[in-house]
Backbone as CSV, one residue per row, in Angstrom:
resi,resn,N_x,N_y,N_z,CA_x,CA_y,CA_z,C_x,C_y,C_z
1,MET,-10.747,20.227,-44.445,-9.498,21.160,-42.938,-8.091,20.488,-42.758
2,ALA,-8.207,21.307,-41.762,-6.194,20.714,-42.010,-5.854,20.622,-40.757
3,ASP,-5.518,19.232,-41.076,-5.191,18.201,-39.494,-4.182,18.923,-38.415
4,SER,-4.415,19.120,-37.259,-3.657,19.866,-36.336,-2.367,19.484,-35.848
5,ALA,-1.634,19.817,-35.914,-0.363,20.130,-35.311,0.022,18.481,-34.413
6,PRO,0.646,18.078,-34.841,1.221,17.379,-34.152,2.255,17.365,-32.628
7,PRO,2.066,16.308,-31.777,2.350,17.252,-30.676,4.291,16.958,-30.096
8,THR,4.299,18.239,-30.159,5.935,18.166,-30.124,6.638,17.120,-29.592
9,PRO,7.898,16.048,-29.714,8.585,14.782,-29.416,9.582,15.133,-28.052
10,GLU,9.641,14.599,-27.006,10.343,14.758,-26.683,11.201,14.435,-26.851
11,PRO,12.322,15.173,-26.080,13.979,15.024,-26.867,14.777,13.230,-26.076
12,LYS,15.382,12.726,-26.565,16.420,11.880,-26.359,17.211,12.112,-24.875
13,GLY,16.931,11.115,-24.171,18.078,11.656,-23.267,19.504,11.445,-22.890
14,ARG,20.428,11.411,-22.363,21.696,10.579,-22.503,22.053,10.395,-21.222
15,GLU,23.727,9.585,-21.535,24.106,9.517,-19.922,25.461,10.248,-19.569
16,ALA,26.013,10.961,-18.519,27.248,11.407,-18.712,27.832,11.113,-16.867
17,GLY,28.915,12.374,-16.962,29.114,12.002,-15.685,29.244,13.430,-15.092
18,PHE,29.697,13.696,-13.628,30.066,15.005,-12.872,30.668,14.294,-11.965
19,ALA,32.438,15.853,-11.280,32.642,14.779,-10.076,31.820,16.126,-8.972
20,VAL,31.522,15.244,-8.044,30.756,15.709,-6.799,31.850,16.294,-5.771
21,ASP,32.646,16.365,-5.621,33.187,16.959,-4.257,34.966,17.054,-4.451
22,GLU,36.168,17.368,-3.852,37.114,17.787,-4.004,38.087,16.752,-5.047
23,GLU,37.792,15.340,-4.383,38.588,14.601,-3.750,38.397,14.032,-5.655
24,GLY,37.462,14.547,-6.344,37.052,13.651,-7.708,36.189,12.989,-8.007
25,TRP,35.693,12.290,-7.429,34.363,11.640,-7.154,33.806,11.966,-8.300
26,VAL,32.987,10.591,-9.180,32.286,11.224,-9.965,31.291,10.286,-10.276
27,VAL,29.368,11.101,-10.080,28.972,10.163,-10.537,28.012,10.264,-11.563
28,GLY,27.196,9.006,-12.318,26.660,9.166,-13.237,26.049,10.405,-13.707
29,ALA,25.120,10.261,-14.058,23.295,11.371,-15.257,22.993,11.719,-16.080
30,TYR,22.156,11.705,-15.781,21.409,11.333,-16.383,20.598,12.643,-17.631
31,LEU,20.757,13.440,-18.865,20.568,14.714,-19.178,20.028,14.608,-20.234
32,VAL,19.155,15.517,-20.535,17.900,15.508,-21.341,17.543,17.242,-22.578
33,GLY,17.549,17.609,-23.025,17.519,19.370,-23.924,19.144,19.453,-24.198
34,ASP,18.705,20.509,-24.311,20.120,21.155,-25.016,21.247,21.990,-24.108
35,PRO,22.056,20.736,-24.485,24.054,21.458,-23.571,24.014,22.926,-23.526
36,MET,23.953,23.172,-24.967,24.095,24.802,-24.793,23.554,25.778,-24.230
37,ALA,21.778,24.857,-23.920,20.965,25.828,-23.295,22.050,26.709,-21.932
38,GLU,20.909,28.638,-21.954,22.054,29.135,-20.680,20.792,28.878,-19.096
39,GLU,19.850,27.966,-19.299,18.977,27.517,-18.187,19.545,25.899,-17.690
40,ALA,19.526,25.889,-16.966,20.003,24.124,-16.500,18.937,23.821,-15.374
41,VAL,18.617,22.810,-15.220,17.847,22.458,-14.163,17.954,21.132,-13.501
42,CYS,18.539,21.269,-12.116,19.408,20.333,-11.406,17.764,19.327,-11.096
43,ILE,17.904,17.199,-10.820,16.989,17.377,-10.007,17.812,16.581,-9.251
44,ALA,17.625,16.678,-8.367,17.420,15.399,-6.975,16.016,14.502,-6.728
45,ALA,16.457,12.948,-7.644,15.678,12.390,-7.419,15.154,11.123,-5.874
46,ASP,13.917,10.570,-6.241,13.681,9.835,-5.261,14.320,8.767,-4.924
47,ALA,14.507,8.116,-3.963,14.915,7.033,-3.921,15.617,5.451,-4.335
48,ALA,14.506,5.463,-5.956,14.618,4.795,-6.319,15.535,5.541,-7.584
49,GLY,16.233,6.896,-7.607,17.487,7.427,-7.776,17.200,7.531,-9.807
50,TRP,17.828,7.849,-9.765,18.069,8.289,-11.253,17.483,7.835,-12.789
51,ARG,17.972,6.555,-11.949,17.278,6.082,-13.638,16.010,5.137,-13.042
52,ALA,15.296,6.074,-12.336,13.675,5.294,-12.555,12.736,5.800,-13.549
53,PRO,12.292,5.174,-14.349,11.569,6.161,-15.286,10.807,7.035,-14.679
54,GLY,10.326,7.469,-13.894,9.327,8.009,-13.709,9.722,9.557,-13.368
55,VAL,11.307,9.504,-12.975,11.560,10.743,-13.192,12.349,11.067,-14.290
56,ARG,12.920,10.557,-14.680,13.536,10.815,-16.183,11.770,11.467,-16.704
57,ARG,11.031,10.601,-16.941,9.361,11.093,-17.785,9.696,12.632,-17.018
58,PHE,9.347,12.867,-16.049,9.752,14.515,-15.874,10.105,15.283,-16.543
59,ALA,11.943,14.421,-16.419,12.590,15.520,-16.448,12.168,16.214,-18.219
60,ARG,12.254,14.728,-18.891,11.900,15.456,-20.265,10.395,16.529,-20.409
61,LYS,9.751,15.967,-20.049,8.500,16.421,-19.879,8.998,17.853,-19.435
62,LEU,9.764,18.639,-18.700,10.820,19.976,-18.092,11.100,20.260,-19.452
63,ALA,12.122,19.671,-20.158,13.124,19.585,-21.392,11.872,19.730,-22.539
64,THR,10.741,19.575,-22.292,10.289,19.667,-23.795,9.005,20.734,-24.072
65,ARG,9.382,21.419,-22.363,8.077,22.672,-22.214,9.095,23.633,-22.055
66,GLY,10.385,23.478,-21.439,11.508,24.670,-21.289,11.925,25.539,-22.237
67,GLY,12.760,24.392,-23.145,14.158,24.147,-23.264,15.382,24.527,-22.869
68,ALA,15.296,23.945,-21.217,16.488,24.173,-20.827,16.908,22.503,-20.773
69,LEU,18.169,22.643,-20.256,18.895,21.194,-19.889,18.718,20.650,-18.807
70,VAL,18.633,19.478,-19.140,17.802,19.180,-17.281,18.639,17.859,-16.873
71,VAL,19.354,17.713,-16.047,20.801,17.058,-15.096,19.445,15.780,-13.637
72,ILE,19.805,15.056,-13.635,19.390,14.316,-12.781,20.546,13.652,-12.866
73,PRO,21.586,13.826,-11.643,22.542,13.149,-10.545,22.400,12.329,-10.369
74,ASP,23.738,11.136,-9.903,22.986,9.630,-9.475,23.690,10.304,-8.009
75,LEU,22.361,10.857,-7.707,23.067,11.626,-6.020,23.157,10.920,-4.878
76,HIS,22.612,9.176,-5.261,23.005,8.406,-4.014,24.496,8.044,-4.856
77,ARG,25.034,8.249,-5.776,26.571,7.840,-5.604,26.970,5.847,-5.852
78,GLY,25.484,6.045,-6.849,26.019,3.971,-6.851,24.800,3.099,-5.895
79,ASP,24.409,3.344,-4.681,23.632,2.906,-3.805,22.570,3.611,-4.015
80,THR,21.464,3.326,-4.830,19.615,3.256,-5.003,19.368,2.684,-4.209
81,TRP,17.985,3.110,-3.823,17.449,2.148,-3.345,16.211,1.304,-4.106
82,TYR,16.499,0.043,-4.062,15.486,-0.668,-5.001,14.663,-1.311,-4.263
83,GLY,14.100,-1.005,-3.028,13.832,-2.005,-2.655,12.200,-1.692,-3.125
84,ASP,11.205,-1.364,-2.341,9.755,-1.417,-2.780,9.253,-0.157,-3.086
85,PRO,9.157,0.221,-3.941,8.251,2.014,-4.385,7.836,2.907,-4.510
86,ALA,7.018,2.007,-3.964,5.641,2.205,-3.003,6.232,2.943,-1.891
87,PRO,5.393,4.789,-1.925,6.054,5.702,-0.582,5.521,4.550,1.547
88,VAL,4.345,4.068,1.011,4.040,3.350,2.145,4.498,2.881,2.361
89,ALA,5.191,1.760,2.080,6.482,0.378,1.594,7.552,1.544,3.127
90,ARG,8.219,2.671,2.269,9.046,2.980,2.949,9.432,3.287,4.927
91,ALA,8.593,2.504,5.294,8.585,3.131,6.819,9.842,1.650,7.584
92,GLY,10.129,0.624,6.804,11.090,-0.507,7.421,11.642,0.252,7.401
93,ALA,12.502,-0.967,8.657,13.937,-0.902,9.472,15.271,-1.016,8.121
94,ASP,15.060,-0.920,7.355,16.022,-2.007,5.666,16.060,-0.442,4.870
95,PHE,14.891,0.112,5.020,15.384,1.239,4.300,15.558,2.255,5.083
96,ASP,14.940,2.777,6.844,16.077,3.358,6.775,17.406,3.339,7.589
97,SER,17.616,2.458,7.248,19.625,2.379,6.869,20.159,2.347,5.856
98,TRP,19.330,2.107,4.624,19.399,2.471,3.742,19.690,4.409,3.894
99,ALA,18.492,5.062,4.063,18.047,5.622,3.946,19.521,7.397,4.864
100,ALA,19.664,5.867,6.815,21.034,6.784,7.255,22.544,7.276,6.218
101,ALA,22.204,6.227,4.773,23.777,6.659,4.569,23.884,7.730,4.103
102,HIS,22.530,8.207,3.659,22.398,9.524,2.503,21.850,9.884,2.930
103,PRO,22.277,11.327,4.752,22.105,12.331,4.655,21.994,13.949,3.963
104,ALA,20.950,14.085,4.476,20.921,15.716,3.283,21.840,16.708,3.269
105,GLU,22.165,16.108,4.260,23.824,17.854,3.589,24.459,17.158,2.908
106,ARG,25.347,15.807,3.057,25.985,15.103,2.119,25.365,15.208,0.072
107,VAL,24.066,14.642,0.221,23.244,15.693,-1.290,23.151,16.555,-0.982
108,ALA,22.775,17.005,-0.506,23.257,18.730,-1.066,24.397,19.539,-1.155
109,SER,25.148,18.716,-0.648,26.613,19.427,-1.049,26.897,18.774,-2.453
110,ASP,26.678,17.544,-2.782,26.819,16.718,-4.481,25.692,17.760,-5.385
111,ILE,24.709,18.159,-4.355,23.856,19.214,-5.597,25.180,20.390,-6.404
112,ALA,24.966,20.911,-5.409,25.886,22.345,-5.098,27.393,22.040,-6.184
113,PHE,28.096,21.352,-6.143,28.885,20.419,-7.244,28.257,20.215,-8.729
114,VAL,27.648,20.083,-8.842,26.748,20.017,-10.030,26.507,21.489,-10.330
115,ILE,25.358,22.170,-10.026,25.378,22.719,-9.793,26.476,24.377,-10.280
116,ALA,27.809,24.237,-9.409,29.122,24.789,-10.129,29.507,24.455,-11.399
117,ALA,29.462,23.006,-11.776,29.743,22.576,-13.122,28.815,23.052,-14.246
118,LEU,27.589,23.355,-13.773,27.111,23.692,-15.000,27.545,24.769,-15.573
119,ARG,27.043,25.778,-14.955,27.973,26.839,-14.757,28.638,26.897,-15.373
120,GLU,29.816,26.604,-15.503,31.829,26.038,-15.995,30.808,25.600,-17.089
121,ARG,29.784,25.355,-17.582,29.310,24.398,-19.037,28.489,25.461,-19.322
122,GLY,28.379,26.849,-19.180,27.834,28.247,-19.558,26.305,28.439,-19.306
123,ALA,26.148,27.376,-18.589,24.220,27.776,-17.924,24.708,28.920,-16.986
124,LYS,23.859,30.058,-16.989,23.381,31.406,-16.836,22.663,31.460,-15.618
125,ARG,21.588,30.486,-15.648,20.134,30.291,-14.342,20.108,28.808,-14.029
126,VAL,20.276,28.428,-13.020,20.624,26.928,-12.564,19.179,26.541,-11.473
127,SER,18.619,26.630,-11.543,17.314,25.991,-10.468,17.908,24.371,-10.303
128,VAL,17.521,24.238,-9.597,16.583,22.714,-8.847,15.492,22.290,-8.119
129,VAL,15.326,21.105,-8.056,13.927,20.251,-8.296,14.426,18.884,-7.142
130,GLY,13.925,18.825,-5.920,13.507,17.758,-4.967,12.632,17.233,-5.282
131,MET,12.811,15.749,-5.718,11.156,14.792,-5.728,11.418,13.816,-4.678
132,GLY,10.209,13.487,-4.847,10.486,12.747,-3.707,11.140,12.972,-2.428
133,TRP,12.005,11.863,-1.936,13.415,11.605,-0.640,14.499,12.907,-0.765
134,GLY,13.918,13.099,-2.055,15.614,13.803,-2.690,14.360,15.496,-2.678
135,ALA,14.038,16.414,-2.247,13.146,17.267,-1.669,13.792,17.299,-0.561
136,ARG,14.345,16.218,0.680,15.235,16.979,1.789,16.322,16.849,2.228
137,ALA,16.843,16.949,0.575,18.196,17.494,0.202,17.949,19.008,-0.292
138,VAL,17.323,19.581,-1.432,17.040,20.542,-2.486,16.001,21.490,-1.000
139,ILE,15.745,20.930,0.551,15.384,21.575,1.582,16.859,22.210,2.265
140,SER,17.256,21.174,2.905,19.099,21.617,3.511,19.499,22.424,2.132
141,LEU,19.546,22.444,1.601,20.384,23.055,0.298,20.143,24.187,0.563
142,LEU,18.786,24.616,0.520,18.372,26.236,0.578,18.176,26.910,1.791
143,LEU,17.820,25.985,2.991,18.563,26.025,4.788,20.062,26.800,4.418
144,SER,20.707,25.822,4.036,22.310,26.530,4.518,22.987,27.430,3.634
145,SER,22.105,27.606,2.661,23.133,28.769,2.090,22.061,29.869,2.170
146,LEU,20.791,30.374,2.969,20.315,31.156,3.469,21.529,31.680,4.766
147,GLU,21.209,30.519,5.972,22.561,30.681,6.910,23.759,31.222,6.695
148,ALA,24.452,30.561,5.645,25.674,30.812,5.674,25.942,32.374,5.221
149,SER,24.874,32.960,4.052,25.574,34.412,3.748,24.427,34.979,3.449
150,GLY,23.445,35.247,4.391,22.207,35.827,4.700,21.704,36.118,3.526
151,ALA,20.784,34.957,2.463,20.627,34.804,1.897,21.191,35.447,0.969
152,ALA,22.482,35.759,0.596,23.443,36.187,-0.261,23.605,34.819,-1.482
153,ALA,23.469,33.897,-0.390,23.989,32.492,-1.814,22.639,31.517,-1.988
154,CYS,21.464,32.470,-2.217,20.336,31.729,-2.078,19.851,32.271,-3.290
155,GLY,20.547,32.065,-4.144,19.938,32.894,-5.615,20.461,34.403,-6.002
156,GLY,20.684,34.084,-7.308,21.504,35.519,-8.033,20.300,36.277,-8.194
157,GLY,19.556,35.316,-8.643,17.823,36.092,-9.221,18.084,37.012,-10.112
158,VAL,17.285,38.343,-10.489,17.911,39.105,-10.738,17.469,40.647,-10.531
159,ASP,19.204,40.826,-10.511,19.582,42.210,-10.255,18.486,43.150,-10.598
160,GLU,17.743,44.117,-9.530,16.458,45.414,-10.206,17.746,46.101,-10.858
161,GLU,18.942,46.529,-9.857,19.500,47.683,-10.879,20.377,47.303,-12.306
162,ARG,20.751,46.388,-12.229,21.641,45.718,-13.351,20.806,45.213,-14.734
163,GLY,19.675,44.228,-13.615,18.850,44.030,-15.016,19.060,42.316,-14.992
164,ASP,20.317,41.893,-14.821,21.027,40.673,-15.141,20.612,39.668,-14.281
165,ASN,21.491,37.940,-14.355,21.843,37.551,-13.710,22.757,37.369,-12.551
166,ALA,22.676,37.552,-11.423,24.088,38.799,-10.428,23.981,36.397,-9.931
167,SER,24.816,35.664,-10.120,24.463,34.427,-9.545,26.034,33.770,-9.817
168,SER,26.353,33.457,-8.759,27.974,32.980,-8.003,27.953,31.611,-8.495
169,ALA,28.875,31.134,-8.524,29.116,29.035,-8.700,28.279,28.689,-8.444
170,ASN,27.511,28.656,-7.314,27.066,27.794,-7.222,25.798,27.813,-6.433
171,THR,25.224,28.567,-6.599,24.316,29.609,-6.460,22.811,28.972,-6.610
172,VAL,21.629,29.170,-6.162,20.604,28.818,-7.121,19.366,29.340,-7.466
173,ASP,18.642,29.672,-8.067,18.502,31.194,-8.445,16.900,30.174,-8.758
174,ALA,16.087,29.239,-8.467,15.122,29.607,-8.151,14.926,27.191,-7.665
175,ALA,13.924,26.939,-7.086,13.535,25.723,-6.550,12.370,25.194,-6.857
176,ALA,12.552,24.250,-6.310,10.992,23.315,-6.642,11.118,22.260,-6.072
177,VAL,10.258,22.131,-4.576,9.575,20.494,-4.280,8.704,19.566,-4.749
178,VAL,8.914,18.919,-5.415,7.967,17.786,-6.182,7.697,16.844,-4.934
179,CYS,6.486,15.815,-4.723,5.277,15.493,-4.061,6.448,14.991,-3.387
180,ALA,7.053,16.134,-2.488,7.870,15.584,-1.326,7.564,14.475,-0.439
181,LEU,8.734,13.347,0.821,8.261,12.175,1.013,9.709,12.325,2.274
182,GLY,8.553,11.481,3.381,9.683,11.698,4.418,10.187,13.578,4.711
183,VAL,9.512,14.450,4.592,10.003,16.095,5.531,8.847,15.905,6.513
184,ASP,9.622,17.198,7.067,9.028,17.283,8.574,8.409,18.586,8.204
185,ALA,6.781,18.909,8.273,6.400,19.965,8.459,6.923,21.247,9.178
186,SER,7.346,21.061,9.678,8.356,21.856,10.710,9.418,22.535,9.825
187,ALA,10.191,21.776,9.579,11.066,22.277,8.215,10.509,22.470,6.795
188,VAL,10.042,22.614,6.348,9.555,22.749,5.009,8.865,24.335,5.275
189,ALA,8.068,23.816,6.425,7.456,25.679,6.484,8.624,26.636,7.146
190,ALA,9.701,26.057,7.374,11.004,26.739,7.733,11.690,27.177,7.186
191,ALA,11.533,26.818,5.260,12.496,26.815,3.899,11.523,27.455,3.524
192,ALA,9.869,27.367,3.160,9.449,28.317,2.399,9.797,29.682,3.384
193,LYS,9.605,29.926,5.212,9.229,31.709,5.032,10.924,31.750,5.125
194,ALA,11.823,31.162,4.725,13.338,31.723,4.709,13.324,32.249,3.358
195,VAL,12.919,31.077,3.039,12.787,31.602,0.961,12.018,32.925,0.637
196,ALA,10.996,33.290,1.417,9.561,34.222,1.007,9.695,35.526,1.545
197,ARG,10.717,35.282,3.023,11.631,36.468,3.709,12.878,37.198,2.641
198,ALA,13.380,35.690,2.101,14.870,36.654,1.812,14.079,37.630,0.782
199,LYS,13.092,36.680,-0.362,12.338,36.909,-1.793,14.489,37.512,-3.028
200,LYS,14.892,36.266,-2.739,16.406,35.612,-3.814,15.968,34.797,-4.970
201,ALA,14.786,34.038,-4.786,15.188,32.569,-5.706,13.778,32.259,-5.160
202,PRO,12.812,31.563,-5.806,11.658,31.712,-5.683,11.480,29.975,-5.846
203,LEU,10.401,29.914,-5.354,10.393,28.306,-4.699,8.940,27.483,-4.561
204,VAL,9.006,26.585,-5.215,7.469,26.390,-5.425,7.260,24.599,-5.086
205,PHE,5.797,24.347,-4.047,5.663,22.855,-3.470,3.921,22.483,-4.273
206,VAL,4.781,21.512,-5.054,3.588,20.036,-5.272,3.876,19.146,-4.929
207,TRP,2.439,18.735,-4.345,1.618,17.889,-3.395,1.118,17.069,-3.697
208,GLY,1.170,16.169,-3.383,0.238,15.016,-4.822,-0.849,14.841,-2.974
209,GLY,-2.006,13.826,-2.787,-2.965,13.185,-1.730,-1.835,12.690,-0.561
210,GLY,-2.482,12.457,0.365,-1.484,11.178,1.485,-0.968,11.826,2.800
211,ASP,-0.022,11.091,3.140,0.785,11.255,4.202,1.598,12.567,3.687
212,ALA,1.938,13.450,2.875,2.487,14.672,3.368,1.333,15.876,3.119
213,ALA,0.054,15.765,3.207,-1.055,16.224,3.972,-0.369,17.921,4.688
214,ALA,0.444,17.303,6.113,0.577,18.020,6.822,1.418,19.281,6.566
215,ALA,2.363,18.715,6.356,3.799,19.278,5.287,2.973,20.448,3.684
216,ALA,1.816,19.721,3.338,1.078,20.579,2.219,0.363,21.725,2.688
217,THR,-0.256,21.364,4.061,-0.633,22.478,4.804,0.318,23.491,5.067
218,ALA,1.240,23.119,5.926,2.227,24.157,6.411,2.584,24.826,5.314
219,CYS,2.790,24.301,4.177,2.998,24.970,3.412,2.443,26.354,2.596
220,GLU,1.572,25.588,2.695,-0.238,26.482,1.989,-0.618,28.036,3.038
221,VAL,0.036,27.444,4.201,-0.157,28.862,5.425,0.580,30.091,4.759
222,VAL,2.027,29.365,4.639,3.801,30.198,4.583,3.043,30.947,2.989
223,ALA,2.394,30.130,2.248,2.226,30.955,1.065,1.290,31.655,0.738
224,THR,0.076,32.131,1.681,-0.503,32.706,1.862,-0.788,33.408,2.585
225,LYS,0.688,33.717,3.756,0.804,35.156,4.362,1.875,35.401,4.550
226,GLU,3.083,34.523,3.947,4.379,35.568,2.884,4.726,34.989,2.338
227,GLY,4.357,34.568,0.873,4.347,34.315,0.060,4.053,35.392,-1.339
228,ALA,3.845,36.768,-1.058,3.652,37.267,-1.792,3.771,37.915,-2.700
229,PRO,3.211,37.959,-4.105,3.742,38.483,-5.299,4.832,39.497,-4.932
230,GLY,5.869,39.179,-6.044,7.175,40.473,-5.996,8.198,39.452,-7.145
231,LEU,7.302,39.089,-7.805,8.310,38.470,-9.427,8.069,39.603,-10.290
232,GLY,6.669,40.111,-10.658,6.259,41.154,-11.520,5.810,39.679,-12.282
233,VAL,5.560,39.408,-12.431,5.342,38.453,-13.156,3.977,37.770,-13.271
234,GLY,3.439,37.419,-12.017,2.338,37.162,-11.574,2.659,35.911,-10.445
235,LEU,3.565,35.940,-10.451,4.744,34.203,-9.466,4.683,35.323,-7.738
236,SER,4.386,34.852,-7.071,5.206,34.634,-5.250,5.994,34.311,-5.246
237,TRP,7.123,34.637,-4.441,8.540,34.191,-3.955,8.178,33.096,-3.571
238,VAL,6.737,32.290,-3.198,6.880,30.946,-2.320,5.445,30.943,-2.886
239,THR,4.972,29.618,-3.588,3.932,29.057,-4.338,3.764,27.262,-3.522
240,SER,2.380,27.272,-3.498,1.945,25.742,-2.842,0.870,25.930,-3.598
241,ARG,0.969,24.253,-4.722,-0.538,23.712,-4.900,-0.529,22.375,-4.737
242,THR,-1.796,22.038,-4.003,-1.902,20.504,-3.757,-2.834,19.551,-5.293
243,PHE,-2.804,18.732,-5.406,-3.000,17.638,-6.231,-4.168,16.273,-5.476
244,PRO,-5.305,17.104,-4.260,-5.258,16.659,-3.588,-5.796,14.348,-3.810
245,GLN,-6.582,14.313,-5.441,-6.846,13.457,-6.089,-5.571,12.486,-6.537
246,GLN,-4.796,12.694,-6.436,-3.195,12.270,-7.002,-2.404,10.961,-6.105
247,SER,-2.074,10.263,-6.206,-1.173,10.164,-5.362,0.012,10.945,-4.594
248,GLU,0.965,10.278,-3.457,2.000,11.134,-3.025,2.858,11.152,-4.209
249,ASP,3.257,10.008,-4.426,4.237,10.495,-5.383,4.021,10.673,-7.095
250,PHE,2.424,11.379,-7.626,1.655,10.637,-8.719,3.245,11.836,-9.252
251,ALA,4.133,13.318,-9.772,4.453,13.232,-10.323,5.559,12.866,-10.643
252,PHE,6.053,11.599,-10.527,7.221,10.721,-10.611,6.602,9.294,-10.490
253,ALA,5.863,9.049,-10.691,5.108,7.334,-10.190,5.617,6.477,-11.902
254,PRO,5.945,5.034,-11.061,6.549,4.709,-12.520,5.282,4.554,-12.824
255,SER,4.765,4.800,-13.692,3.703,4.792,-14.514,3.886,4.421,-15.798
256,GLN,2.832,4.469,-16.905,3.373,4.160,-18.040,2.408,6.241,-19.079
257,CYS,2.661,6.862,-17.776,1.853,8.215,-18.125,2.852,8.932,-18.874
258,GLU,2.198,8.639,-20.058,3.079,9.540,-21.703,2.683,10.126,-22.583
259,GLY,1.252,10.354,-21.988,0.264,11.597,-22.714,-0.429,12.022,-22.237
260,ASP,-0.898,12.628,-22.808,-2.394,13.653,-21.718,-4.057,12.866,-22.084
261,GLU,-4.130,11.986,-21.633,-5.675,11.592,-21.890,-6.407,11.226,-20.933
262,ASP,-5.364,11.046,-19.358,-5.984,10.502,-18.351,-6.046,12.261,-17.693
263,GLU,-6.845,11.915,-16.135,-6.354,13.182,-15.125,-5.002,13.356,-14.866
264,GLU,-3.872,11.837,-14.187,-3.351,12.136,-13.990,-1.843,11.886,-15.050
265,CYS,-2.458,12.015,-16.060,-1.394,12.726,-16.708,-1.128,13.902,-17.254
266,VAL,-2.265,14.210,-17.554,-2.942,16.242,-17.248,-2.037,16.690,-16.161
267,ASP,-2.706,16.039,-14.989,-2.199,17.131,-13.484,-0.416,16.394,-13.341
268,GLU,0.138,15.570,-14.143,1.570,15.673,-14.026,2.040,16.747,-14.547
269,ALA,1.150,16.577,-16.208,1.741,18.424,-17.080,1.388,19.588,-16.363
270,ALA,0.253,19.206,-15.739,0.509,21.170,-14.710,1.351,21.286,-13.379
271,ALA,2.028,20.586,-12.731,2.969,19.919,-12.358,3.592,20.367,-12.540
272,ALA,4.409,19.710,-13.970,5.215,20.008,-14.584,5.582,21.882,-15.026
273,LYS,4.501,22.446,-15.158,4.128,23.439,-15.660,4.401,24.833,-14.541
274,LEU,4.121,24.652,-13.734,4.110,25.097,-12.448,5.600,24.876,-11.484
275,VAL,6.289,23.656,-12.347,8.480,23.915,-11.254,8.902,24.892,-12.751
276,LEU,8.491,24.741,-13.923,8.246,25.777,-15.651,8.533,27.209,-14.802
277,ASP,7.584,27.426,-14.820,6.537,29.116,-14.516,7.411,29.319,-13.210
278,CYS,7.998,28.670,-12.592,9.447,29.421,-10.690,10.561,29.493,-11.436
279,CYS,11.196,28.804,-12.107,12.719,27.944,-12.727,12.676,28.815,-13.420
280,THR,11.861,29.618,-14.888,11.966,30.996,-15.738,11.033,31.994,-14.605
281,PHE,11.465,32.323,-13.599,9.665,33.213,-13.392,9.138,33.963,-14.681
282,GLY,8.072,32.677,-14.501,6.778,32.974,-15.243,7.254,32.790,-17.269
283,GLY,8.314,32.618,-16.966,8.391,32.980,-18.852,9.554,34.116,-18.965
284,SER,9.492,35.362,-18.627,10.500,36.315,-17.880,11.694,36.965,-18.592
285,VAL,12.431,34.842,-18.111,14.427,35.125,-18.026,14.113,35.042,-20.012
286,LYS,14.769,35.868,-20.442,15.740,35.622,-22.000,16.480,34.643,-21.841
287,ARG,15.897,33.168,-23.093,16.779,32.541,-23.353,18.152,32.784,-24.514
């Protein structure tokens, strides 16, 4: 009997820099995947930042399974939260002071600069993924884009008449909110409704168990009522899935999960697939 094929090895990452404002402020970034890929994913990391093992592990999963260039920029501009990584412990005054120095709007602006840079490098589709505390910035980016230009700035998507990508420099083609922390349920529901009604950029929510239950429920209600399928590949404009048996930060938790043997690893891989399906319209986007 022939041996089964070995698993595809994860690509190795590297570090580079991105300018994130008009004054030329440059931040570090972790890149993994093909630098010439036409599809790119920008991850807004949790408070532990762009060097945290968990978020880099998730980035490698996306790059391995999707063939995209995945980028984790230092959106905290060198001021990463080095306190207790546990979500439950992030309720003290020290963390609140740190968070106040990194408002979601400023982080969202930095993401927009990274998106524009990725397009200049040749990416035809750019998706954004907010993980943990980084989800706030992604939600802010989606809402501000929709408000600024009547949904035109959020997602070039696939033009029905031209059949190609109609994005401009800093638009978002798809988005994912993964294990969001510190988000308000009403704000999450507002983002989900706006995206569902705009029908420009698909959005997927991934939740664990724990304190985010109210936000997860709000998303699931919107996804059921307004996230009707419309992409032609069995996906909705808004999708929400909860893994109630997992921790609220399971997708990027600082564990040693690298294989597929236990339940945590299986669910993390399932979360990565959900994100990739959203970012690639279920694989319908030609690479």
